[in-house]
Coordinates of C-alpha atoms and ligand atoms in Angstrom, one line a residue:
X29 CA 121.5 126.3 119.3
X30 CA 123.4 126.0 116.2
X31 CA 122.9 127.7 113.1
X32 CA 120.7 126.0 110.3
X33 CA 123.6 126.2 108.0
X34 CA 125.7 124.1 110.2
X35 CA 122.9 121.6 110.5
X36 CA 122.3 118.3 108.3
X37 CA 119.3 119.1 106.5
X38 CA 120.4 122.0 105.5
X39 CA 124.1 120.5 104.2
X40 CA 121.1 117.6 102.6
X41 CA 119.6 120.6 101.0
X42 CA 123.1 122.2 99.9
X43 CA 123.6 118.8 98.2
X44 CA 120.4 118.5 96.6
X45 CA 120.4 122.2 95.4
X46 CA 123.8 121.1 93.4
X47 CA 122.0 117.7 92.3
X48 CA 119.6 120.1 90.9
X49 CA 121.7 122.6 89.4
X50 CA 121.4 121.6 86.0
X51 CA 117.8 121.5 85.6
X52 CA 115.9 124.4 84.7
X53 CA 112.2 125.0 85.8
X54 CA 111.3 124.2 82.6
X55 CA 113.2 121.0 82.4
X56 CA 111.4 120.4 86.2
X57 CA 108.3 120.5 84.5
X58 CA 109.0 118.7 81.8
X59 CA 110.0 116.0 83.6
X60 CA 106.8 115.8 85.7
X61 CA 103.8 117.8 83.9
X62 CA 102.0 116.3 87.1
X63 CA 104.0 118.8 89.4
X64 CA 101.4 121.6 89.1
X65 CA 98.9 119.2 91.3
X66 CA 101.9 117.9 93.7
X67 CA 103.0 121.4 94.7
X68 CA 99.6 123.4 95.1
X69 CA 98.5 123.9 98.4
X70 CA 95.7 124.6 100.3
X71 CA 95.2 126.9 103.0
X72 CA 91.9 128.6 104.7
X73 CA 90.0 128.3 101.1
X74 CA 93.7 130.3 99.4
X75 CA 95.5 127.9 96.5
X76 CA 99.3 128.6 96.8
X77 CA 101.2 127.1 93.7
X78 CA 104.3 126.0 94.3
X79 CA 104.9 124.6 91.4
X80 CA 107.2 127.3 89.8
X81 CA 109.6 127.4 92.5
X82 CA 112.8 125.5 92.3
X83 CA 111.9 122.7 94.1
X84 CA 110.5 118.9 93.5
X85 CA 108.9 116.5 95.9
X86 CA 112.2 115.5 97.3
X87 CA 113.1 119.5 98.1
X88 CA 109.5 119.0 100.1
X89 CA 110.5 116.4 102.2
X90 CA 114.3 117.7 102.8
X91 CA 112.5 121.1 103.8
X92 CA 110.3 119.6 106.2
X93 CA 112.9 117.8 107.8
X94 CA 114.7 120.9 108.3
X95 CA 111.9 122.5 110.1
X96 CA 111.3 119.5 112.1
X97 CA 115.8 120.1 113.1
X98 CA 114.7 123.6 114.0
X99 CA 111.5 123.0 116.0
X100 CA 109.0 124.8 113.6
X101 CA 106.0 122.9 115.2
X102 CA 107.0 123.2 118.8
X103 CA 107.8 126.8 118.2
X104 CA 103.9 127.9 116.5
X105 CA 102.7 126.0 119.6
X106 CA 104.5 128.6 121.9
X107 CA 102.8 131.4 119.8
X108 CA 99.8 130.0 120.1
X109 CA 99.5 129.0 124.0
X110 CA 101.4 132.9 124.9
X111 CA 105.0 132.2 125.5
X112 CA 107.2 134.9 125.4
X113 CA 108.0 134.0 121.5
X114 CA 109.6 138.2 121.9
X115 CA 112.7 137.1 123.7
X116 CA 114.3 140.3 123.0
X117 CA 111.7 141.8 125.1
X118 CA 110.5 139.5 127.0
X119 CA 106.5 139.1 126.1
X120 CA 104.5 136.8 124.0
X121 CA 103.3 137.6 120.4
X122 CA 99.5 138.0 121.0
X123 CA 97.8 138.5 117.9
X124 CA 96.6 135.3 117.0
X125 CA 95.1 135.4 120.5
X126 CA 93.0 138.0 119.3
X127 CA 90.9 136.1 116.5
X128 CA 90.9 132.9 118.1
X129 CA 88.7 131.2 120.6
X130 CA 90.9 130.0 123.3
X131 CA 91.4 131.3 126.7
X132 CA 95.2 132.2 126.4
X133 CA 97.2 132.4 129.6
X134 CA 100.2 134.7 131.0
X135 CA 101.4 134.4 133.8
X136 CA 98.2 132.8 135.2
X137 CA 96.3 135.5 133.6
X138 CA 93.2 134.6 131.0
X139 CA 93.5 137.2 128.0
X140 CA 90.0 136.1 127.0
X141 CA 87.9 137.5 129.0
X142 CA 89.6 141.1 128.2
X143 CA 89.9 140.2 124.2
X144 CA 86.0 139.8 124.3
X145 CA 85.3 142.7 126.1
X146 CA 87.6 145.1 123.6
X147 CA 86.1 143.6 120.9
X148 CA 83.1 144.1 122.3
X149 CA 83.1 147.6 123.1
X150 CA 84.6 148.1 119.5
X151 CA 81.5 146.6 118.0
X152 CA 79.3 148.5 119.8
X153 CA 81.2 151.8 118.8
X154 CA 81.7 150.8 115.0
X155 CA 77.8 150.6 114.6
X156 CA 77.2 153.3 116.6
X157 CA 79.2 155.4 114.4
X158 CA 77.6 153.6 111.5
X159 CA 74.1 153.9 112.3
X160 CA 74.7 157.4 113.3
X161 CA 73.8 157.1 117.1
X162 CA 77.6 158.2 118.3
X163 CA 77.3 161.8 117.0
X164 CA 79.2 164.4 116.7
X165 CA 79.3 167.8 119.0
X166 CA 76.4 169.3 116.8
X167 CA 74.3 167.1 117.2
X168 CA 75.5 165.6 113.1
X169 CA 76.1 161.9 112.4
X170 CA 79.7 161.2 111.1
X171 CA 80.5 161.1 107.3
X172 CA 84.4 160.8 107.4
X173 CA 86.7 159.5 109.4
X174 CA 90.1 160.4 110.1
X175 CA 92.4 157.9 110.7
X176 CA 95.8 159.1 112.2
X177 CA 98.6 156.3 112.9
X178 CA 102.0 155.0 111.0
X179 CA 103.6 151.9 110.0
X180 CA 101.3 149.1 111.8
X181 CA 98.9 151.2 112.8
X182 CA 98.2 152.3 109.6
X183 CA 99.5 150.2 106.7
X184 CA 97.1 146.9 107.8
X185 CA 94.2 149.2 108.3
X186 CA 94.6 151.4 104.9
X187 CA 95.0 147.9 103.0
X188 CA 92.2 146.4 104.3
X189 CA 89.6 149.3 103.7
X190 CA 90.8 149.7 100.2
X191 CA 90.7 146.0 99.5
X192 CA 87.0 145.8 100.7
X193 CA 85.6 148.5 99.3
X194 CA 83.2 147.0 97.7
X195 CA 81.8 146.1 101.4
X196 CA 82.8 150.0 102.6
X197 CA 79.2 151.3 103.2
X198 CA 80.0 153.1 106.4
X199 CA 81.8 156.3 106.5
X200 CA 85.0 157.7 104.3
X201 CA 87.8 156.9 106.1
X202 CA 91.4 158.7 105.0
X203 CA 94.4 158.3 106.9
X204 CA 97.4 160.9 107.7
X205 CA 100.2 158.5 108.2
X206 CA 102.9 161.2 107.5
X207 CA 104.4 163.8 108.8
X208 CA 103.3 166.3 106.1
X209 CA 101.5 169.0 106.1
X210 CA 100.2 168.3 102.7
X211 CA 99.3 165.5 103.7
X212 CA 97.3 166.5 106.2
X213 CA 95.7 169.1 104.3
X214 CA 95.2 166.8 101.3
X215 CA 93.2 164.7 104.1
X216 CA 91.2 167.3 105.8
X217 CA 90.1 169.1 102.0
X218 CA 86.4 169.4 101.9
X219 CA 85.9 167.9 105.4
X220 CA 83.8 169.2 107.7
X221 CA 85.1 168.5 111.6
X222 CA 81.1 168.3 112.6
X223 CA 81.0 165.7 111.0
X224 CA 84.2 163.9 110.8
X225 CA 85.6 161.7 114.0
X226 CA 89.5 161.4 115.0
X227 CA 90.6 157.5 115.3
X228 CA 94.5 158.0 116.5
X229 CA 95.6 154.2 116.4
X230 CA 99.6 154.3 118.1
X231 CA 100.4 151.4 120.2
X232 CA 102.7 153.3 122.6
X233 CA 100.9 156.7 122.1
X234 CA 104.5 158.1 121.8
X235 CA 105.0 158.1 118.1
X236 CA 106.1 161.4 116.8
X237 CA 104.4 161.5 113.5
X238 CA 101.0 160.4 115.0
X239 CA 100.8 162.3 118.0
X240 CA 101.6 166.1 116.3
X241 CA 99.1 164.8 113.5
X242 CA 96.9 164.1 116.3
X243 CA 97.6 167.8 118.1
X244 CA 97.0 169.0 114.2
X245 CA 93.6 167.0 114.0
X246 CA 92.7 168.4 117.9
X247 CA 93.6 172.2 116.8
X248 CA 91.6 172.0 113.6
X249 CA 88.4 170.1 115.4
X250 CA 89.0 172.8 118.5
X251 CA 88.7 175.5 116.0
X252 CA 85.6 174.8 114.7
X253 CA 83.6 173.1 117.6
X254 CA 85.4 174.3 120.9
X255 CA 87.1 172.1 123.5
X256 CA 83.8 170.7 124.6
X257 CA 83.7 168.9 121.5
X258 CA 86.9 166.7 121.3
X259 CA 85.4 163.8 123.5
X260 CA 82.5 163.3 120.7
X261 CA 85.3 163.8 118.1
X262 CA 88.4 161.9 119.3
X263 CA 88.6 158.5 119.9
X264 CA 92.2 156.4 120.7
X265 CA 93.3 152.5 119.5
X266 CA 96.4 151.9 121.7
X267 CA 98.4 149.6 124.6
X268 CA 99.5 153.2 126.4
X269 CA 95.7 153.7 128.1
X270 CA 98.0 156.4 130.3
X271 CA 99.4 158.6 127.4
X272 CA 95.9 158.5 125.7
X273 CA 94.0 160.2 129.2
X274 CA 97.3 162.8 129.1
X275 CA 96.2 163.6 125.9
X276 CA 92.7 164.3 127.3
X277 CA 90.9 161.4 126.1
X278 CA 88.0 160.4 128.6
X279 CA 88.8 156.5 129.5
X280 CA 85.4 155.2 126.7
X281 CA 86.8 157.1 124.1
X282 CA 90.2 154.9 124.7
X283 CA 89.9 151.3 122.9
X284 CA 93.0 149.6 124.5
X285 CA 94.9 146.1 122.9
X286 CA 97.8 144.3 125.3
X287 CA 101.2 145.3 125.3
X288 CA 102.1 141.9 123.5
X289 CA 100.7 142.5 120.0
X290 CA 103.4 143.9 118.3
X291 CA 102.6 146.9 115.6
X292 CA 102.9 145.1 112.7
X293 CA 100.4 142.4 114.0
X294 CA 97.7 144.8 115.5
X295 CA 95.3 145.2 112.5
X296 CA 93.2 142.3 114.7
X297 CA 92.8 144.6 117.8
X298 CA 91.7 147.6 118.1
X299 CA 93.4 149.2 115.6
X300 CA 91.5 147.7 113.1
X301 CA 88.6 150.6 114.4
X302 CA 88.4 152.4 111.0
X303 CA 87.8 149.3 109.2
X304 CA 85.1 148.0 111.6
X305 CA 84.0 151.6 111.0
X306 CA 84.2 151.4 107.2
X307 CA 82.5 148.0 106.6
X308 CA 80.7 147.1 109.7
X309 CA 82.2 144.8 112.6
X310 CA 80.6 141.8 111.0
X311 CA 83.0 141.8 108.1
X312 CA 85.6 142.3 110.7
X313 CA 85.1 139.8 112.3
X314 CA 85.0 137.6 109.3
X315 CA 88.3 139.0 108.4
X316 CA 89.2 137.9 112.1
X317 CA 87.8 134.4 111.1
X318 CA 89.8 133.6 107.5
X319 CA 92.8 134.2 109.9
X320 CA 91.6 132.1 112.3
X321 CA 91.1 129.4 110.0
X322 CA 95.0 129.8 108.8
X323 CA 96.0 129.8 112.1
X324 CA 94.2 126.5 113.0
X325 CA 95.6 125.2 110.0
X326 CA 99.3 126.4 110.7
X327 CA 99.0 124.5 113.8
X328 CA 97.8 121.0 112.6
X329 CA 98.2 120.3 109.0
X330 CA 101.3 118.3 108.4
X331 CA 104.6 119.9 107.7
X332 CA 104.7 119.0 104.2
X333 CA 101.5 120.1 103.2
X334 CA 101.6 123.0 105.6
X335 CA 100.9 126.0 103.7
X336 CA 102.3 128.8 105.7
X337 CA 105.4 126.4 107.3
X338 CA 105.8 125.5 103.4
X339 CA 106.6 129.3 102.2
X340 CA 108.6 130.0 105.3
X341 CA 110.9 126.9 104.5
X342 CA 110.8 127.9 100.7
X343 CA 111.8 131.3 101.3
X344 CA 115.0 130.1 103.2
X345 CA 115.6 128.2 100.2
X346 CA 115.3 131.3 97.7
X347 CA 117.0 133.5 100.1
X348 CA 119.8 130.9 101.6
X349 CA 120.0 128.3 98.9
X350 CA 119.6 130.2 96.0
X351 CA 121.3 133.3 97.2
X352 CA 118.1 135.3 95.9
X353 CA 118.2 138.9 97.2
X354 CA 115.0 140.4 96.5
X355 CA 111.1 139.3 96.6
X356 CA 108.9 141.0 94.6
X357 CA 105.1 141.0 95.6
X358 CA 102.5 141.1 92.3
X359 CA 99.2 142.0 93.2
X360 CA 96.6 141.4 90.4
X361 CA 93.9 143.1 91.8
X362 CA 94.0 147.6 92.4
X363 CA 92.6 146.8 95.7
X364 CA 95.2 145.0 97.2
X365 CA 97.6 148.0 96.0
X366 CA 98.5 148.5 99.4
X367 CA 99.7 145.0 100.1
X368 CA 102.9 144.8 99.2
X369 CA 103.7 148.0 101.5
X370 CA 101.8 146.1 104.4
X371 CA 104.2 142.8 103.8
X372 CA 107.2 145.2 103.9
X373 CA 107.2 146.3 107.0
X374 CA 105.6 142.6 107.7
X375 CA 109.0 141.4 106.4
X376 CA 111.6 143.2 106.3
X377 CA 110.6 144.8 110.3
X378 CA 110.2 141.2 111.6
X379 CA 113.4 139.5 110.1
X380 CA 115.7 142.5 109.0
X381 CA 118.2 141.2 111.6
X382 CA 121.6 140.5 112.0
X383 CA 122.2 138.6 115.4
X384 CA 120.3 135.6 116.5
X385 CA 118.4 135.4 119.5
X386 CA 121.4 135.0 121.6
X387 CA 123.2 138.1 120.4
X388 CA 125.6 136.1 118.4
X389 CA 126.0 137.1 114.9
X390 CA 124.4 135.6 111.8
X391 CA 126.6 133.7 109.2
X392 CA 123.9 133.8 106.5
X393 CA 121.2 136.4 104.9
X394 CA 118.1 137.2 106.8
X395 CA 115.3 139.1 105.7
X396 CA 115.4 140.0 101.6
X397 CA 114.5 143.0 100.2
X398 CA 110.7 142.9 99.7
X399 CA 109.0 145.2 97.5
X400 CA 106.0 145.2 94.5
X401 CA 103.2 146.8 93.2
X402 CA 99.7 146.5 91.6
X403 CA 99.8 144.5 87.9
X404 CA 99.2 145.2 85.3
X405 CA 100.7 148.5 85.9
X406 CA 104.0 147.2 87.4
X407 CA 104.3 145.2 84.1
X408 CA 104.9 148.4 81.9
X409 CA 107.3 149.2 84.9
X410 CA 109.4 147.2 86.6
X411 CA 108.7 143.7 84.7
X412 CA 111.5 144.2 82.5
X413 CA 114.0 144.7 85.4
X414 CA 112.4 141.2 86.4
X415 CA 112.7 139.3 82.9
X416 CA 116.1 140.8 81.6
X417 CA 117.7 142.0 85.1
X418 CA 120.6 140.9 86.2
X419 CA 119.9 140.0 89.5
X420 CA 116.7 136.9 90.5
X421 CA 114.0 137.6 92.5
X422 CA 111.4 135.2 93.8
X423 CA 107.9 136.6 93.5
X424 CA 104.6 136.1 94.6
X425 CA 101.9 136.7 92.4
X426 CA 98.5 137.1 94.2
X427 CA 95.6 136.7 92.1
X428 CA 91.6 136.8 92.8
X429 CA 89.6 133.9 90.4
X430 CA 86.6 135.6 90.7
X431 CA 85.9 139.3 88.9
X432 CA 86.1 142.4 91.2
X433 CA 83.8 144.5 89.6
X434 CA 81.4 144.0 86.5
X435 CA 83.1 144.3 83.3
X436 CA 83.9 140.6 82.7
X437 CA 86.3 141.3 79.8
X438 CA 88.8 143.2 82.3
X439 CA 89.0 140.6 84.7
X440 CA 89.5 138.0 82.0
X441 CA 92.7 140.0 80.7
X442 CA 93.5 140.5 84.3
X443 CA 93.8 136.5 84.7
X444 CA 95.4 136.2 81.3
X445 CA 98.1 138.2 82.0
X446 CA 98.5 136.8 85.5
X447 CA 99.2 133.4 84.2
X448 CA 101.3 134.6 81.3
X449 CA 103.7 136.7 83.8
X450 CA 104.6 133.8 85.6
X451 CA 105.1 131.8 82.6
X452 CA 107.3 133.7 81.2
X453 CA 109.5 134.5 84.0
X454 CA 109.6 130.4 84.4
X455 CA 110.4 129.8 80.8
X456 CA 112.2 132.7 79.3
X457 CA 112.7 133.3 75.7
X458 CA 115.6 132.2 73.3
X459 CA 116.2 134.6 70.7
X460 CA 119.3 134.9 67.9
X461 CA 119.3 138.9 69.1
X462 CA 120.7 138.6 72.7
X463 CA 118.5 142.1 73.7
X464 CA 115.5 139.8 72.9
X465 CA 116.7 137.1 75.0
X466 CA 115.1 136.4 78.7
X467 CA 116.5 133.8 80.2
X468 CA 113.6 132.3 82.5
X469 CA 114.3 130.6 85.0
X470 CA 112.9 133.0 87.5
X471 CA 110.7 131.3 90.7
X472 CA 107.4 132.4 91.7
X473 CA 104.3 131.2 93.6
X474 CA 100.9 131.9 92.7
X475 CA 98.2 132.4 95.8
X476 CA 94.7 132.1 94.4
X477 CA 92.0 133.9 96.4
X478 CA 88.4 132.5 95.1
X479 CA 87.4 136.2 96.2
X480 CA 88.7 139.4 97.2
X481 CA 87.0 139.6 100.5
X482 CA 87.1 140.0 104.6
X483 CA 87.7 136.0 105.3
X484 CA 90.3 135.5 102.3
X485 CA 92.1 138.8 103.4
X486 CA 92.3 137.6 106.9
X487 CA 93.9 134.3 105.5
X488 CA 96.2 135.6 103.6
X489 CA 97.3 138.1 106.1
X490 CA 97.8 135.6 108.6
X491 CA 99.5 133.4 106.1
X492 CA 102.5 135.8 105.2
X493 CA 102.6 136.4 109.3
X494 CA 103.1 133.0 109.9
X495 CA 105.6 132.5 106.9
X496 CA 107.3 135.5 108.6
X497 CA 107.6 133.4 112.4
X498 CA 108.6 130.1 110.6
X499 CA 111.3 131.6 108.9
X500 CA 112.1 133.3 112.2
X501 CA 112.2 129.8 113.6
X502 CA 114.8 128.6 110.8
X503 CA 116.7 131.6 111.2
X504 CA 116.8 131.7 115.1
X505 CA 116.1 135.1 115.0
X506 CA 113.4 137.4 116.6
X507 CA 110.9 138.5 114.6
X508 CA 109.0 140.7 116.9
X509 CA 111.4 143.2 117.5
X510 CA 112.8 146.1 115.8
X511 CA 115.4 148.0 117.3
X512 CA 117.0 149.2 114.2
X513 CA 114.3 151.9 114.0
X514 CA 115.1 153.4 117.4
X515 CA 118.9 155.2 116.2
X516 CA 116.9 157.3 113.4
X517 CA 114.6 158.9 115.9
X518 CA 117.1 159.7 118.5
X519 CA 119.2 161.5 116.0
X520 CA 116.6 163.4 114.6
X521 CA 114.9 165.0 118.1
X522 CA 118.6 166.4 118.3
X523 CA 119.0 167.3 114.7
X524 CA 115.3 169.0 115.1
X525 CA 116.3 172.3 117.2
X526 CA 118.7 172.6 114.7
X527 CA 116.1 172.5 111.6
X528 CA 114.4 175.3 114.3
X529 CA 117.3 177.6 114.1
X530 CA 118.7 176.5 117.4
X531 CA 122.9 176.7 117.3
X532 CA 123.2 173.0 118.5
X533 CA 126.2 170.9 117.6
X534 CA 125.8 168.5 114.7
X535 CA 127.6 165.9 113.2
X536 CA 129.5 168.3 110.3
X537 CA 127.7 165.3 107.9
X538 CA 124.3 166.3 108.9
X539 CA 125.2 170.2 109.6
X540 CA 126.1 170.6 106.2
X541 CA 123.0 169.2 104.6
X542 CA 121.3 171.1 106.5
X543 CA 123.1 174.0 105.0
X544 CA 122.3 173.0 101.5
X545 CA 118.8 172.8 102.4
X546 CA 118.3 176.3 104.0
X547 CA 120.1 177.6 101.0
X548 CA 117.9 176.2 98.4
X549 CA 115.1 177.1 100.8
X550 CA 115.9 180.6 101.0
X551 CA 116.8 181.3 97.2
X552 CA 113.6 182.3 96.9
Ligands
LIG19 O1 109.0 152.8 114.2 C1 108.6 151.5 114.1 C2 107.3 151.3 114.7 O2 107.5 151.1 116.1 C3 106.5 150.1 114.1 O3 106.9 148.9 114.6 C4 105.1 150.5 114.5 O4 104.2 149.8 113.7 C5 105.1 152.0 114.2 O5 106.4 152.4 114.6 C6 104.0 152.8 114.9 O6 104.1 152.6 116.3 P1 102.9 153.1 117.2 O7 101.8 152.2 116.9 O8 103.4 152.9 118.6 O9 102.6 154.5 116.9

């Protein structure tokens, strides 16, 4: 298959982007003050504004008909119905299998039956924990939970404990995602192991980071409570059922998830444990149903109205289009601090490629740089670099209408500053004195949760996923692997012996910072 760039839609697009070139997005505006109603969309009870993107009604229907060129509907439907979508490795992408309610097939084989009984036997654990039946070795219910795991295992978890805190009545999770020892310390401060259960979430149980964090969590529970205890204490969220009984797991301590949900999309299975633990399986399973509801709508609503299809397509326009090289992710609410770290390995894991799903190379940009924070702190940060840089970004501004805790007047300066960032990053500022100067102009899109809960987490989450596939589609690329990670670890397990005092060859690169290390670490 050709490249979208060589394609007519996209030379269509190329043409229109030049018809547009003149026009700023204030002149857009001016033109049609009716826009703001004409580019917001609706998806699983989310607003998404597109209104201060660079786009008009025409750039809708040009966009869509480059997703119908590339096969964007076709292409959710093989996600959906279990194709092997991971060419690169020959599965399907199962996560959307795991909040919906259809018997998806492999091969013949009906996942349903085995979704229902993980989920199952995760309720069933969760508020057993919870209600303090599923005790520890003394005989104590659990207060704390210790969640070990990295990247996907961690970051969709972590976000969406902190974002429904409100709801967190169970017990305190904290995670050890790095390798760290102050992290792990920092975790295990004031914790007593009688009363404090393991969750290690790793999808291959291999993970090097996880698993010494989890021989550091098994030594310090060992300590205190003796062997015998580790099978009240130690629980496992993984696809590698195997490595979990090596690690001495007994098989119901083991909460298994297939082998096609990719890390970055496991949050729905199993590994979502500490949150089910932290705010009861019912708001689980209603974060498991606000994704559902985007995914039903990802599969039927109509391209151009199509909410997640829409920011996949106008992403390709910012990134291919527009040349922009960086997305910056605003979250207006502390809670969702963690999100744009979640949406970065989302991202820039998923379509951080260079080759299409041939092997052939790319001959346009894939994945941008995504990053962001929490506003309004970002604003006294990193707003300036936005407003007076010298480089765009697009952003996405996320932004809860309703107040998130009780002081009405914060939440109301919250929103006012919300709306005022992406005003003024649309319109700019002229000013005689060019440092006063911004120039505007800058895209965004505004999602509008009515509230910061389990269902409108789940839709968003599953949102940005889908964004992420469609822009996969567009690209021809696989968003579901990530092999780029693989060259770092291999170095380092031979650069480790060395770090260990062992004489083993190096690249002279790597020897000598190891030498400026051990000199700064021995001036002591
Ligand atoms: O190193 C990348 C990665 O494989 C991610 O894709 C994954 O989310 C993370 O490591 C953790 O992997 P695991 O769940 O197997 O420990």
């Amino acid at each position: 298959m050709p490249h979208f760039t060589s394609t007519p839609p996209w030379q269509a697009l190329l043409a229109h982007r030049d018809a547009l070139a003149g026009a700023r997005l204030r002149d857009l505006w001016q033109r049609d003050g009716a826009r703001g109603a004409a580019l917001t969309f609706s998806c699983a009870g989310i607003a998404v504004d597109l209104s201060k993107q660079r786009i008009t009604a025409e750039t809708v229907q040009l966009l869509a008909a480059l997703a119908r060129d590339r096969g964007v509907a076709p292409a959710i439907e093989k996600l959906f119905t279990g194709e092997r979508v991971n060419v690169t490795e020959n599965r399907p992408a199962l996560h959307t299998a795991l909040r919906g309610d259809e018997h998806v097939s492999v091969d013949g084989h009906d996942l349903y039956p085995e979704i229902q009984r993980n989920r199952e036997r995760m309720r069933v654990f969760a508020e057993a924990v919870r209600a303090g039946q599923w005790k520890g070795a003394t005989g104590r219910a659990f207060t704390h939970v210790l969640a070990l795991g990295i990247g996907g295992s961690a970051l969709g978890p972590k976000l969406a404990i902190e974002a429904l805190r409100a709801d967190a009545d169970g017990p305190e999770v904290r995670f050890v995602i790095n390798i760290d020892a102050a992290e792990f310390d920092d975790a295990i401060d004031g914790l007593d192991p009688a009363s404090t259960l393991v969750v290690v979430a790793s999808k291959t149980f291999t993970t090097q980071e996880t698993m010494v964090n989890a021989v550091a969590a098994r030594e310090w529970l060992v300590a205190a409570l003796g062997e015998g205890a580790l099978a009240k204490h130690v629980v496992a969220a993984t696809a590698n059922i195997a490595a979990a009984a090596n690690f001495g797991l007994p098989e119901c301590n083991v909460f298994p998830f297939a082998e096609g949900v990719g890390g970055r999309y496991s949050l729905w299975s199993s590994v979502g444990l500490p949150v089910a633990i932290a705010v009861g399986m019912a708001k689980f399973e209603q974060m498991l149903a606000g994704a559902h509801a985007a995914d039903l709508q990802v599969r039927s609503d109509p391209l151009e109205r199509n909410v997640p299809v829409l920011l996949g397509l106008v992403a390709a326009w910012n990134r291919n289009a527009l040349g922009m090289p960086t997305h910056a992710v605003l979250s207006y609410a502390s809670r969702l601090e963690s999100l744009p770290a979640y949406l970065q390995q989302l991202e820039m894991e998923s379509l951080g490629k260079r080759v299409d799903t041939s092997g052939a190379p790319v001959d346009f940009h894939t994945s941008p740089v995504v990053w962001g924070g929490t506003e309004t702190p970002g604003q006294h940060a990193f707003h300036q670099w936005l407003h007076q840089g010298t480089e765009p970004a697009s952003c996405d501004f996320i932004v809860v209408a309703r107040p998130m805790g009780e002081k009405r007047i914060h939440h109301e300066i919250l929103l006012s500053h919300a709306c005022a960032q992406s005003e003024a990053l649309m319109n700019g500022v002229a000013a005689s004195d060019p440092h006063r100067a911004c120039p505007g102009d800058r895209v965004s899109t505004t999602f509008v949760l009515p509230q910061l809960d389990a269902y409108h987490l789940g839709a968003l989450l599953a949102i940005y996923e889908h964004k992420v596939y469609v822009l996969a589609t567009l690209w021809g690329i696989n968003a579901f692997d990530q092999f780029g990670v693989e060259l770092g670890k291999t170095i380092a397990a031979q650069v480790l012996p060395a770090v260990r005092g062992a004489n083993v060859p190096l690249h002279p690169a790597t020897q000598h910072l190891l030498d400026v290390i051990r000199k700064l670490g021995d001036s002591r």
